[in-house]
Amino acid sequence: MAEALDTYSDLDLSDSDGDGDLNKLNKLFKSAADHVQNLVSVLDSKKLLQIYSFYKQATEGPCNIPRPKWYDMQAKQKWDAWNSLGDMSPDAAKEKYVALITECDPDWNVKTHE
């Protein structure tokens, strides 16, 4: 994950169009979320759980639902991944989400804007 954060630091979040860094992050996050569909079939379950947890944290905040029943393994894994992020801010989760997508597909942002 540290590599992903290093990769993220190379992304341009400058205020080149007057929208501000936060709006730029939101646009980048939305583009990354749209691109995930192209990656689902090639990623392992660990990466998919990380992506899921950062997305949920970014869009809903800290985990706010009860843990699923013991027999619903997939739902429990998703809940555990999301809950493990604790009180991470939505903006930090968006940054980590974008970094993780960039780690999985370094050229995704170029591909989505061609």
Coordinates of C-alpha atoms in Angstrom, one line a residue:
M1 CA 0.0 0.0 0.0
A2 CA 2.9 2.3 0.6
E3 CA 3.8 2.0 -3.1
A4 CA 0.3 3.1 -4.0
L5 CA 0.6 6.2 -1.9
D6 CA 3.9 7.0 -3.6
T7 CA 2.2 6.6 -6.9
Y8 CA -0.6 8.8 -5.8
S9 CA 1.7 11.6 -4.9
D10 CA 2.6 11.8 -8.7
L11 CA -1.0 12.4 -9.7
D12 CA -1.9 16.0 -10.5
L13 CA -4.3 17.4 -8.1
S14 CA -3.4 21.0 -8.8
D15 CA -6.0 23.6 -9.1
S16 CA -5.5 24.1 -12.9
D17 CA -9.1 24.7 -13.7
G18 CA -10.2 26.7 -10.7
D19 CA -12.2 23.9 -9.2
G20 CA -10.0 23.4 -6.1
D21 CA -8.1 20.4 -4.9
L22 CA -11.2 18.9 -3.3
N23 CA -13.3 19.0 -6.4
K24 CA -10.3 17.6 -8.4
L25 CA -10.1 14.7 -5.9
N26 CA -13.8 14.1 -6.3
K27 CA -13.5 14.0 -10.1
L28 CA -10.5 11.7 -10.0
F29 CA -12.3 9.4 -7.5
K30 CA -15.4 9.2 -9.7
S31 CA -13.2 8.4 -12.8
A32 CA -11.4 5.7 -10.8
A33 CA -14.7 4.2 -9.6
D34 CA -16.0 4.2 -13.2
H35 CA -12.8 2.4 -14.3
V36 CA -13.0 -0.3 -11.7
Q37 CA -15.4 -2.2 -13.9
N38 CA -12.5 -2.8 -16.3
L39 CA -10.4 -4.3 -13.6
V40 CA -12.7 -6.6 -11.7
S41 CA -12.0 -9.7 -13.8
V42 CA -8.2 -9.4 -13.4
L43 CA -7.9 -8.5 -9.7
D44 CA -7.6 -11.0 -6.8
S45 CA -10.1 -11.0 -4.0
K46 CA -7.7 -9.2 -1.6
K47 CA -7.4 -6.2 -3.9
L48 CA -11.1 -6.2 -4.6
L49 CA -11.8 -6.1 -0.8
Q50 CA -9.4 -3.2 -0.4
I51 CA -11.1 -1.3 -3.3
Y52 CA -14.5 -2.1 -1.8
S53 CA -13.5 -0.9 1.7
F54 CA -12.0 2.4 0.5
Y55 CA -15.1 3.0 -1.7
K56 CA -17.5 2.4 1.1
Q57 CA -15.4 4.6 3.5
A58 CA -15.3 7.4 0.8
T59 CA -19.0 7.3 0.1
E60 CA -20.5 6.4 3.4
G61 CA -17.9 7.1 6.0
P62 CA -17.0 4.7 8.8
C63 CA -18.7 1.3 8.9
N64 CA -22.2 1.9 10.3
I65 CA -23.9 -1.4 10.0
P66 CA -23.9 -4.6 12.2
R67 CA -21.6 -7.4 11.3
P68 CA -23.3 -10.0 9.0
K69 CA -24.2 -13.5 10.3
W70 CA -21.4 -16.0 10.5
Y71 CA -22.7 -18.0 7.6
D72 CA -22.6 -15.1 5.1
M73 CA -18.9 -15.3 4.4
Q74 CA -18.6 -12.8 1.6
A75 CA -20.6 -10.2 3.4
K76 CA -18.5 -10.7 6.5
Q77 CA -15.3 -10.3 4.6
K78 CA -16.6 -7.0 3.1
W79 CA -17.7 -5.8 6.4
D80 CA -14.4 -6.7 8.0
A81 CA -12.5 -4.8 5.3
W82 CA -14.6 -1.7 5.6
N83 CA -14.7 -1.8 9.4
S84 CA -10.9 -2.1 9.5
L85 CA -10.6 1.4 8.2
G86 CA -12.0 2.8 11.5
D87 CA -12.4 6.6 11.4
M88 CA -10.5 7.3 8.2
S89 CA -11.9 10.4 6.6
P90 CA -13.8 10.1 3.3
D91 CA -11.2 12.3 1.6
A92 CA -8.3 10.1 2.8
A93 CA -10.3 7.0 1.6
K94 CA -10.7 8.6 -1.8
E95 CA -7.0 9.3 -2.0
K96 CA -6.2 5.7 -1.1
Y97 CA -8.8 4.4 -3.5
V98 CA -7.3 6.4 -6.4
A99 CA -3.8 5.2 -5.4
L100 CA -4.9 1.6 -5.3
I101 CA -6.5 1.8 -8.7
T102 CA -3.3 3.4 -10.0
E103 CA -1.3 0.6 -8.4
C104 CA -3.5 -2.0 -10.2
D105 CA -3.5 -0.1 -13.5
P106 CA -0.9 2.6 -13.7
D107 CA -2.3 4.0 -17.0
W108 CA -5.9 4.0 -16.1
N109 CA -6.3 7.8 -15.9
V110 CA -4.7 8.2 -19.3
K111 CA -7.0 5.5 -20.8
T112 CA -10.2 7.1 -19.4
H113 CA -9.4 10.5 -20.8
E114 CA -8.4 9.4 -24.3

